[in-house]
Coordinates of C-alpha atoms in Angstrom, one line a residue:
Chain A
X1 CA 16.7 -13.3 30.4
X2 CA 13.5 -13.3 32.5
X3 CA 10.6 -11.3 31.0
X4 CA 7.3 -10.3 32.5
X5 CA 4.7 -9.5 29.8
X6 CA 2.1 -7.0 30.8
X7 CA -0.8 -7.2 28.3
X8 CA -2.1 -9.9 26.1
X9 CA -3.2 -8.1 22.9
X10 CA -1.6 -8.2 19.4
X11 CA 1.6 -6.5 20.3
X12 CA 2.1 -8.4 23.6
X13 CA 1.4 -11.7 21.8
X14 CA 3.7 -11.2 18.9
X15 CA 6.5 -9.8 21.1
X16 CA 6.2 -12.5 23.8
X17 CA 6.4 -15.2 21.1
X18 CA 9.3 -13.5 19.4
X19 CA 11.3 -13.2 22.6
X20 CA 10.5 -16.8 23.5
X21 CA 11.8 -18.0 20.1
X22 CA 15.0 -16.1 20.9
X23 CA 15.4 -18.1 24.1
X24 CA 14.2 -15.5 26.5
X25 CA 12.1 -16.8 29.4
X26 CA 8.6 -15.4 29.6
X27 CA 8.0 -15.9 33.4
X28 CA 4.7 -14.2 33.8
X29 CA 1.8 -12.7 31.8
X30 CA -0.6 -10.3 33.3
X31 CA -3.7 -9.0 31.6
X32 CA -6.8 -7.1 32.7
X33 CA -8.7 -10.1 31.2
X34 CA -7.4 -13.1 33.1
X35 CA -8.5 -15.5 30.4
X36 CA -6.4 -13.7 27.9
X37 CA -3.4 -13.9 30.3
X38 CA -4.0 -17.6 30.7
X39 CA -4.0 -18.1 26.9
X40 CA -0.8 -16.2 26.2
X41 CA 0.8 -17.8 29.3
X42 CA 0.0 -21.2 28.0
X43 CA 1.4 -20.3 24.6
X44 CA 4.7 -19.0 26.0
X45 CA 5.1 -21.4 29.0
X46 CA 4.6 -18.6 31.5
X47 CA 2.6 -18.2 34.7
X48 CA -0.6 -16.2 34.3
X49 CA -1.2 -13.6 37.1
X50 CA -4.5 -12.0 37.9
X51 CA -3.3 -9.4 40.3
X52 CA -0.6 -6.8 39.6
X53 CA 0.6 -7.3 43.1
X54 CA 1.7 -10.8 42.2
X55 CA 4.1 -9.6 39.6
X56 CA 7.6 -11.0 40.0
X57 CA 9.9 -8.3 41.3
X58 CA 13.1 -9.9 40.0
X59 CA 12.7 -10.1 36.2
X60 CA 15.2 -8.5 33.8
X61 CA 12.6 -6.9 31.5
X62 CA 9.0 -5.7 32.0
X63 CA 7.3 -5.4 28.7
X64 CA 4.2 -3.1 28.9
X65 CA 1.9 -3.7 26.0
X66 CA -1.5 -2.5 27.2
X67 CA -3.8 0.2 25.8
X68 CA -2.3 3.7 26.1
X69 CA -4.6 4.9 28.8
X70 CA -3.9 1.8 31.0
X71 CA -0.2 2.3 31.1
X72 CA -0.3 4.6 34.1
X73 CA -2.2 2.1 36.1
X74 CA 0.2 -0.8 35.6
X75 CA 3.2 1.4 36.2
X76 CA 2.2 1.8 39.8
X77 CA 2.8 -1.9 40.4
X78 CA 6.4 -1.6 39.0
X79 CA 7.8 1.2 41.2
X80 CA 10.2 -0.9 43.1
X81 CA 11.6 -3.3 40.5
X82 CA 15.3 -3.2 39.4
X83 CA 14.7 -4.7 36.0
X84 CA 14.2 -2.6 32.9
X85 CA 10.6 -1.4 32.4
X86 CA 9.6 -0.5 28.9
X87 CA 6.3 0.4 27.2
X88 CA 5.6 -0.3 23.6
X89 CA 3.4 2.6 22.7
X90 CA 3.9 5.0 19.8
X91 CA 1.9 7.8 21.2
X92 CA 2.9 7.8 24.9
X93 CA 5.7 9.8 26.5
X94 CA 8.6 7.8 28.0
X95 CA 8.3 9.9 31.1
X96 CA 5.0 8.2 32.0
X97 CA 7.4 5.7 33.5
X98 CA 9.4 8.2 35.6
X99 CA 9.8 7.1 39.2
X100 CA 10.9 3.7 38.1
X101 CA 14.7 3.1 38.3
X102 CA 15.4 1.8 34.8
X103 CA 13.0 2.5 32.0
X104 CA 12.5 3.1 28.4
X105 CA 10.5 2.6 25.3
X106 CA 10.5 -0.4 22.9
X107 CA 8.2 0.7 20.1
X108 CA 7.7 -1.7 17.1
X109 CA 6.8 0.4 14.0
X110 CA 4.7 -2.3 12.4
X111 CA 1.1 -3.4 12.0
X112 CA 0.2 -6.5 14.0
X113 CA -2.9 -8.8 13.6
X114 CA -3.3 -11.6 16.1
X115 CA -3.9 -14.2 13.3
X116 CA -1.0 -13.1 11.1
X117 CA 2.5 -14.4 11.9
X118 CA 5.2 -11.7 11.5
X119 CA 8.9 -12.1 11.1
X120 CA 10.5 -9.6 13.5
X121 CA 13.4 -9.1 11.0
X122 CA 10.8 -6.8 9.2
X123 CA 9.9 -4.9 12.4
X124 CA 11.7 -1.6 12.9
X125 CA 12.3 -1.2 16.7
X126 CA 12.3 2.4 18.0
X127 CA 14.2 2.6 21.3
X128 CA 14.5 5.3 24.0
X129 CA 15.7 5.0 27.6
X130 CA 16.3 7.0 30.7
X131 CA 20.1 6.6 30.6
X132 CA 22.8 5.7 28.1
X133 CA 23.4 2.5 30.0
X134 CA 19.8 1.5 29.7
X135 CA 19.7 2.4 26.1
X136 CA 22.7 0.1 25.5
X137 CA 21.0 -2.6 27.4
X138 CA 17.8 -2.2 25.4
X139 CA 19.8 -2.2 22.2
X140 CA 21.4 -5.6 23.1
X141 CA 17.9 -7.0 23.7
X142 CA 16.5 -5.5 20.5
X143 CA 19.1 -6.8 18.2
X144 CA 18.1 -10.3 19.1
X145 CA 14.8 -9.7 17.4
X146 CA 15.5 -7.4 14.5
X147 CA 18.3 -5.8 12.6
X148 CA 16.2 -2.6 12.2
X149 CA 17.1 -0.7 15.3
X150 CA 16.5 3.0 15.7
X151 CA 17.1 5.4 18.6
X152 CA 14.0 7.6 18.6
X153 CA 13.0 10.4 21.0
X154 CA 9.5 10.6 22.4
X155 CA 8.7 13.6 20.1
X156 CA 9.9 11.8 16.9
X157 CA 8.2 8.6 17.9
X158 CA 4.9 10.4 18.1
X159 CA 5.6 11.8 14.6
X160 CA 6.3 8.2 13.4
X161 CA 3.1 7.0 15.0
X162 CA 1.2 9.7 13.1
X163 CA 3.0 8.9 9.8
X164 CA 2.1 5.3 10.3
X165 CA -1.6 6.2 10.2
X166 CA -1.0 7.6 6.7
X167 CA 1.3 4.8 5.5
X168 CA -0.7 1.9 6.9
X169 CA -4.2 2.7 8.3
X170 CA -5.2 5.1 5.6
X171 CA -3.6 2.9 2.9
X172 CA -5.6 -0.1 4.1
X173 CA -8.7 2.1 4.0
X174 CA -7.9 2.9 0.3
X175 CA -7.7 -0.8 -0.3
X176 CA -11.0 -1.2 1.4
X177 CA -12.7 1.5 -0.7
X178 CA -11.3 -0.2 -3.9
X179 CA -12.7 -3.5 -2.6
X180 CA -16.1 -1.7 -2.1
X181 CA -16.0 -0.4 -5.7
X182 CA -15.2 -3.7 -7.3
X183 CA -17.5 -5.8 -5.2
X184 CA -20.5 -3.5 -5.9
X185 CA -19.9 -4.3 -9.5
X186 CA -19.5 -8.1 -8.9
X187 CA -15.8 -8.2 -9.5
X188 CA -13.6 -10.2 -7.1
X189 CA -11.1 -8.1 -5.1
X190 CA -8.5 -10.6 -6.0
X191 CA -7.8 -8.9 -9.4
X192 CA -6.5 -5.8 -7.5
X193 CA -3.9 -7.7 -5.4
X194 CA -1.0 -7.6 -7.8
X195 CA -1.5 -3.8 -8.3
X196 CA -1.5 -3.3 -4.5
X197 CA 1.7 -5.3 -4.1
X198 CA 3.6 -3.6 -6.9
X199 CA 2.6 -0.2 -5.5
X200 CA 4.2 -1.1 -2.2
X201 CA 7.2 -2.8 -3.8
X202 CA 7.9 0.4 -5.9
X203 CA 8.5 2.6 -2.8
X204 CA 10.9 0.0 -1.2
X205 CA 13.7 1.7 -3.1
X206 CA 12.1 4.8 -4.7
X207 CA 10.5 7.7 -2.9
X208 CA 6.7 8.0 -3.2
X209 CA 7.1 11.5 -4.6
X210 CA 9.0 10.1 -7.6
X211 CA 6.6 7.3 -8.5
X212 CA 3.2 8.9 -8.4
X213 CA 1.0 7.8 -11.3
X214 CA -2.7 8.2 -12.3
X215 CA -5.0 10.9 -13.8
X216 CA -4.5 13.5 -11.0
X217 CA -0.8 13.8 -11.3
X218 CA -1.1 14.0 -15.2
X219 CA -4.0 16.5 -14.7
X220 CA -5.9 14.3 -17.1
X221 CA -9.3 16.1 -16.8
X222 CA -11.2 13.8 -19.1
X223 CA -10.4 10.7 -16.9
X224 CA -11.0 12.6 -13.7
X225 CA -14.4 13.6 -15.0
X226 CA -15.2 10.0 -16.1
X227 CA -14.3 8.7 -12.7
X228 CA -16.4 11.2 -10.9
X229 CA -19.3 10.3 -13.2
X230 CA -18.9 6.6 -12.3
X231 CA -19.1 7.6 -8.6
X232 CA -22.3 9.8 -8.9
X233 CA -24.3 7.3 -6.9
X234 CA -21.6 7.2 -4.1
X235 CA -21.3 10.7 -2.8
X236 CA -18.9 9.6 0.0
X237 CA -16.5 8.0 -2.4
X238 CA -16.9 10.9 -4.8
X239 CA -15.9 13.4 -2.1
X240 CA -12.8 11.4 -1.2
X241 CA -11.9 11.0 -4.9
X242 CA -12.1 14.8 -5.4
X243 CA -10.2 15.7 -2.2
X244 CA -7.3 13.2 -2.8
X245 CA -7.1 14.1 -6.5
X246 CA -6.8 17.8 -5.6
X247 CA -4.2 16.9 -3.0
X248 CA -2.2 15.0 -5.6
X249 CA -2.6 17.9 -8.1
X250 CA -1.0 20.3 -5.5
X251 CA 2.2 18.2 -5.6
X252 CA 2.6 18.7 -9.4
Chain B
X1 CA 3.9 -13.4 -34.4
X2 CA 4.4 -10.0 -36.0
X3 CA 3.5 -7.1 -33.7
X4 CA 3.2 -3.4 -34.5
X5 CA 3.5 -1.2 -31.4
X6 CA 1.7 2.1 -31.6
X7 CA 2.9 4.3 -28.8
X8 CA 6.2 4.5 -26.9
X9 CA 5.3 5.4 -23.3
X10 CA 5.5 3.3 -20.1
X11 CA 2.9 0.7 -21.2
X12 CA 4.1 0.4 -24.8
X13 CA 7.7 0.0 -23.6
X14 CA 6.9 -2.7 -21.0
X15 CA 4.6 -4.6 -23.3
X16 CA 6.8 -4.5 -26.3
X17 CA 9.7 -5.8 -24.2
X18 CA 7.6 -8.5 -22.7
X19 CA 6.4 -9.7 -26.1
X20 CA 9.9 -9.6 -27.4
X21 CA 11.2 -11.7 -24.6
X22 CA 8.4 -14.2 -25.5
X23 CA 9.8 -14.5 -29.0
X24 CA 7.2 -12.3 -30.7
X25 CA 8.6 -10.1 -33.4
X26 CA 8.1 -6.4 -32.9
X27 CA 8.2 -5.2 -36.5
X28 CA 7.4 -1.5 -36.1
X29 CA 7.1 1.2 -33.5
X30 CA 5.2 4.4 -34.2
X31 CA 5.0 7.3 -31.8
X32 CA 3.9 10.9 -32.2
X33 CA 7.4 11.7 -31.0
X34 CA 9.7 10.1 -33.6
X35 CA 12.7 10.1 -31.2
X36 CA 10.8 8.0 -28.7
X37 CA 9.8 5.7 -31.5
X38 CA 13.4 5.4 -32.5
X39 CA 14.4 4.6 -28.9
X40 CA 11.9 1.8 -28.4
X41 CA 12.5 0.5 -31.9
X42 CA 16.2 0.2 -31.1
X43 CA 15.4 -1.5 -27.8
X44 CA 13.2 -4.1 -29.5
X45 CA 14.9 -4.5 -32.9
X46 CA 12.0 -2.9 -34.7
X47 CA 11.7 -0.3 -37.4
X48 CA 10.6 3.2 -36.3
X49 CA 8.0 4.8 -38.4
X50 CA 7.2 8.5 -38.4
X51 CA 4.0 8.4 -40.4
X52 CA 0.9 6.3 -39.6
X53 CA 0.6 5.7 -43.4
X54 CA 3.8 3.6 -43.3
X55 CA 2.4 1.1 -40.9
X56 CA 2.8 -2.5 -42.0
X57 CA -0.7 -3.8 -43.1
X58 CA 0.2 -7.4 -42.6
X59 CA 1.1 -7.7 -38.9
X60 CA -0.7 -10.2 -36.6
X61 CA -1.3 -7.8 -33.7
X62 CA -1.5 -4.0 -33.5
X63 CA -0.9 -2.9 -29.9
X64 CA -2.3 0.6 -29.3
X65 CA -0.7 2.1 -26.2
X66 CA -1.1 5.9 -26.6
X67 CA -3.0 8.5 -24.5
X68 CA -6.7 7.9 -24.4
X69 CA -7.6 10.9 -26.5
X70 CA -5.1 9.9 -29.2
X71 CA -6.6 6.5 -29.8
X72 CA -9.3 7.7 -32.2
X73 CA -6.6 9.3 -34.4
X74 CA -4.4 6.2 -34.8
X75 CA -7.4 4.0 -35.4
X76 CA -8.0 5.7 -38.7
X77 CA -4.8 4.3 -40.0
X78 CA -5.8 0.8 -39.2
X79 CA -9.2 0.5 -40.9
X80 CA -8.0 -2.0 -43.5
X81 CA -5.8 -4.3 -41.6
X82 CA -6.7 -8.0 -41.1
X83 CA -4.6 -8.5 -37.9
X84 CA -6.0 -8.1 -34.5
X85 CA -6.1 -4.5 -33.3
X86 CA -6.2 -3.9 -29.5
X87 CA -6.0 -0.9 -27.3
X88 CA -4.6 -1.1 -23.8
X89 CA -6.6 1.6 -22.0
X90 CA -8.6 1.1 -18.9
X91 CA -11.0 4.0 -19.5
X92 CA -11.8 3.7 -23.2
X93 CA -14.7 1.8 -24.8
X94 CA -13.7 -1.2 -26.9
X95 CA -16.1 0.2 -29.6
X96 CA -13.8 3.1 -30.3
X97 CA -12.2 0.4 -32.6
X98 CA -15.4 -0.4 -34.4
X99 CA -15.0 -0.4 -38.2
X100 CA -11.9 -2.5 -37.9
X101 CA -12.4 -6.2 -38.8
X102 CA -10.8 -7.8 -35.7
X103 CA -10.4 -5.8 -32.5
X104 CA -10.4 -6.0 -28.8
X105 CA -8.9 -4.7 -25.6
X106 CA -5.7 -5.8 -23.8
X107 CA -5.7 -3.9 -20.5
X108 CA -2.9 -4.5 -18.0
X109 CA -4.2 -3.8 -14.5
X110 CA -0.8 -2.7 -13.1
X111 CA 1.3 0.4 -12.5
X112 CA 4.2 0.9 -14.8
X113 CA 7.2 3.3 -14.5
X114 CA 9.6 3.5 -17.3
X115 CA 12.6 2.9 -15.0
X116 CA 11.1 0.0 -13.1
X117 CA 11.3 -3.5 -14.6
X118 CA 8.2 -5.5 -14.1
X119 CA 7.6 -9.2 -14.3
X120 CA 4.4 -9.8 -16.4
X121 CA 3.5 -12.8 -14.3
X122 CA 2.3 -10.2 -11.8
X123 CA 0.2 -8.3 -14.4
X124 CA -3.5 -9.2 -14.6
X125 CA -4.5 -8.9 -18.2
X126 CA -8.1 -7.9 -18.8
X127 CA -9.3 -9.0 -22.3
X128 CA -12.3 -8.1 -24.4
X129 CA -12.8 -8.7 -28.1
X130 CA -15.4 -8.2 -30.8
X131 CA -16.0 -11.9 -31.4
X132 CA -15.5 -15.2 -29.5
X133 CA -12.9 -16.2 -32.0
X134 CA -10.9 -13.0 -31.4
X135 CA -11.2 -13.4 -27.7
X136 CA -9.7 -16.9 -28.0
X137 CA -7.0 -15.6 -30.2
X138 CA -6.3 -12.8 -27.7
X139 CA -6.3 -15.3 -24.8
X140 CA -3.6 -17.4 -26.6
X141 CA -1.5 -14.3 -26.9
X142 CA -2.0 -13.2 -23.4
X143 CA -1.2 -16.5 -21.7
X144 CA 2.3 -16.2 -23.1
X145 CA 2.9 -13.1 -20.9
X146 CA 0.9 -13.8 -17.7
X147 CA -1.1 -16.5 -15.9
X148 CA -3.5 -13.8 -14.6
X149 CA -6.0 -13.6 -17.5
X150 CA -9.5 -12.1 -17.0
X151 CA -12.3 -11.6 -19.5
X152 CA -13.6 -8.1 -18.6
X153 CA -16.4 -6.1 -20.3
X154 CA -15.9 -2.4 -21.1
X155 CA -18.1 -1.4 -18.3
X156 CA -16.3 -3.5 -15.7
X157 CA -12.9 -2.5 -17.0
X158 CA -13.8 1.2 -16.4
X159 CA -14.7 0.2 -12.8
X160 CA -11.4 -1.6 -12.4
X161 CA -9.6 1.5 -13.7
X162 CA -11.4 3.6 -11.1
X163 CA -10.7 1.1 -8.3
X164 CA -7.1 1.1 -9.3
X165 CA -6.9 4.9 -8.6
X166 CA -7.9 4.0 -5.0
X167 CA -5.7 0.9 -4.7
X168 CA -2.6 2.4 -6.3
X169 CA -2.6 6.2 -7.0
X170 CA -4.3 7.3 -3.7
X171 CA -2.2 4.7 -1.8
X172 CA 1.0 6.1 -3.2
X173 CA -0.3 9.6 -2.3
X174 CA -0.7 8.3 1.3
X175 CA 2.9 7.1 1.2
X176 CA 3.9 10.5 0.0
X177 CA 2.1 12.3 2.8
X178 CA 3.7 10.0 5.3
X179 CA 7.0 10.9 3.7
X180 CA 6.2 14.6 4.0
X181 CA 5.4 14.1 7.7
X182 CA 8.6 12.3 8.6
X183 CA 10.9 14.4 6.5
X184 CA 9.6 17.6 8.0
X185 CA 10.8 16.2 11.3
X186 CA 14.1 15.1 10.0
X187 CA 13.3 11.4 10.0
X188 CA 14.3 9.3 7.0
X189 CA 11.4 7.8 5.0
X190 CA 13.3 4.4 5.1
X191 CA 11.9 3.6 8.6
X192 CA 8.4 3.4 7.2
X193 CA 9.1 0.9 4.4
X194 CA 8.6 -2.3 6.3
X195 CA 5.2 -1.1 7.6
X196 CA 4.2 -0.2 4.0
X197 CA 5.3 -3.6 2.8
X198 CA 3.5 -5.5 5.5
X199 CA 0.3 -3.5 4.9
X200 CA 0.3 -4.7 1.3
X201 CA 1.3 -8.2 2.2
X202 CA -1.6 -8.5 4.6
X203 CA -4.3 -8.0 2.0
X204 CA -2.7 -10.6 -0.4
X205 CA -4.8 -13.2 1.4
X206 CA -7.1 -11.3 3.7
X207 CA -9.7 -8.7 2.7
X208 CA -9.0 -5.1 3.6
X209 CA -12.2 -4.9 5.6
X210 CA -10.9 -7.6 7.9
X211 CA -7.5 -6.1 8.7
X212 CA -8.1 -2.5 9.4
X213 CA -6.1 -1.2 12.3
X214 CA -5.4 2.2 13.8
X215 CA -7.1 4.7 16.1
X216 CA -10.1 5.5 13.9
X217 CA -11.3 1.9 13.7
X218 CA -10.9 1.6 17.5
X219 CA -12.6 5.0 17.9
X220 CA -9.6 5.8 20.1
X221 CA -10.5 9.5 20.6
X222 CA -7.5 10.4 22.7
X223 CA -5.0 9.3 19.9
X224 CA -7.1 10.9 17.2
X225 CA -7.0 14.2 19.1
X226 CA -3.2 13.9 19.7
X227 CA -2.7 13.3 16.0
X228 CA -4.8 16.3 15.0
X229 CA -2.8 18.4 17.5
X230 CA 0.5 17.3 15.8
X231 CA -1.0 18.5 12.5
X232 CA -2.1 21.9 13.7
X233 CA 0.5 23.6 11.5
X234 CA -0.5 21.6 8.4
X235 CA -4.2 22.3 7.7
X236 CA -4.2 20.4 4.5
X237 CA -2.9 17.2 6.2
X238 CA -5.2 17.8 9.1
X239 CA -8.2 18.0 6.8
X240 CA -7.3 14.7 5.1
X241 CA -6.6 13.1 8.5
X242 CA -10.1 14.1 9.7
X243 CA -11.9 13.0 6.5
X244 CA -10.3 9.6 6.2
X245 CA -10.6 8.9 10.0
X246 CA -14.3 9.7 9.7
X247 CA -14.6 7.5 6.6
X248 CA -12.9 4.6 8.6
X249 CA -15.3 5.2 11.5
X250 CA -18.3 4.8 9.3
X251 CA -17.1 1.2 8.5
X252 CA -17.1 0.2 12.2

């Protein structure tokens, strides 16, 4: 399988490497920053291209992993290809690719950092395509990377993208606020790591609604007051503490 | 080692079982609800006691794991004992035990659910005692359960308890809100579990401030707007989305 990788960010890098490990052939990498294209091309044994016009028209798969607002631009260069063109965005309509013969979406519902290796067996892949045949083709490609394959419409994919902000981005921000609280008091963040891990492990089989703990769900007013007192010099944290505690109380 | 367990909730149950597995002898269990005392006593091979006056005065360790506002009450029954008396609360002064000869705090910084088994090697134990000798004694007891031993003052323990609300209780609430979002759209929560896990795994070596992802940290206004539109029928979620996105933006 010949793949052209369009983009060189976190998602492009992780995907290109995962495909390469699965014996696909990354033939080209394009990026708006040619140096980044060169780097990922070197990593995957591909050719770096500076101009979208140079893109190989005979690849099997075109993987678009650029910023959402740049997708439209690169699509113009792919109007005549026969291969399958997919974007990898959670928030973008599949139909942004309309006009191309064979197209779809290959959305990995996972958080990627360039420096962190990730095993694709833990990456749910959300697939959508413009025909049942292309969906089947995409599925055959996807199962080489991950056992977690989901057929997801554009509408549901957008919902998942939003839910991911709560389940990942806001969660990491909570970690960060806890880091801020302990470090301000000269305590190493390290001591919180087992608690963070266990909290995630718990919902791997249970549902979050069934394992909520803490003073808000018990309506333990004394502890809630003590915590707000501890935060009296941090109005921003105090506000978030109050809002989220009230949000938890509503679920009682 | 002879241990009297005062309390029969999550923490009492997990600790009593952990001590029992480490060949300590749980001699008695007291609880304000005698049926719960009977259950935990049966589980650990102890005697259940209904009246605090019946508590064995010759045990080595008295483990107080009752609700914060009940600690004062049980302390009265332990004024004459020679053994080490510890409470397990994150939010309570050690000095609530003053008057007893040997006392301290044995605070597990972890989330416990009755139905979930937990391996104590992942439970940081925060120790405090009324003398260096008692601290050493407590440390010798603690290392049998966990390698994660910390000496923590009352003041810092209260900070950790507060930080734990952010790192665990608020995090689980974020999981819950993500569950609410997907279920409202007939998507199974299961698809979010790998993302949740990876988010926690990432901060096991990195610091949260270095691995924040998502539209708010990128100040990706288009995506932020799209998400707020998706939430237009859920004003409560929309409010939380806006507040936390702004809080993330402040850290840019």
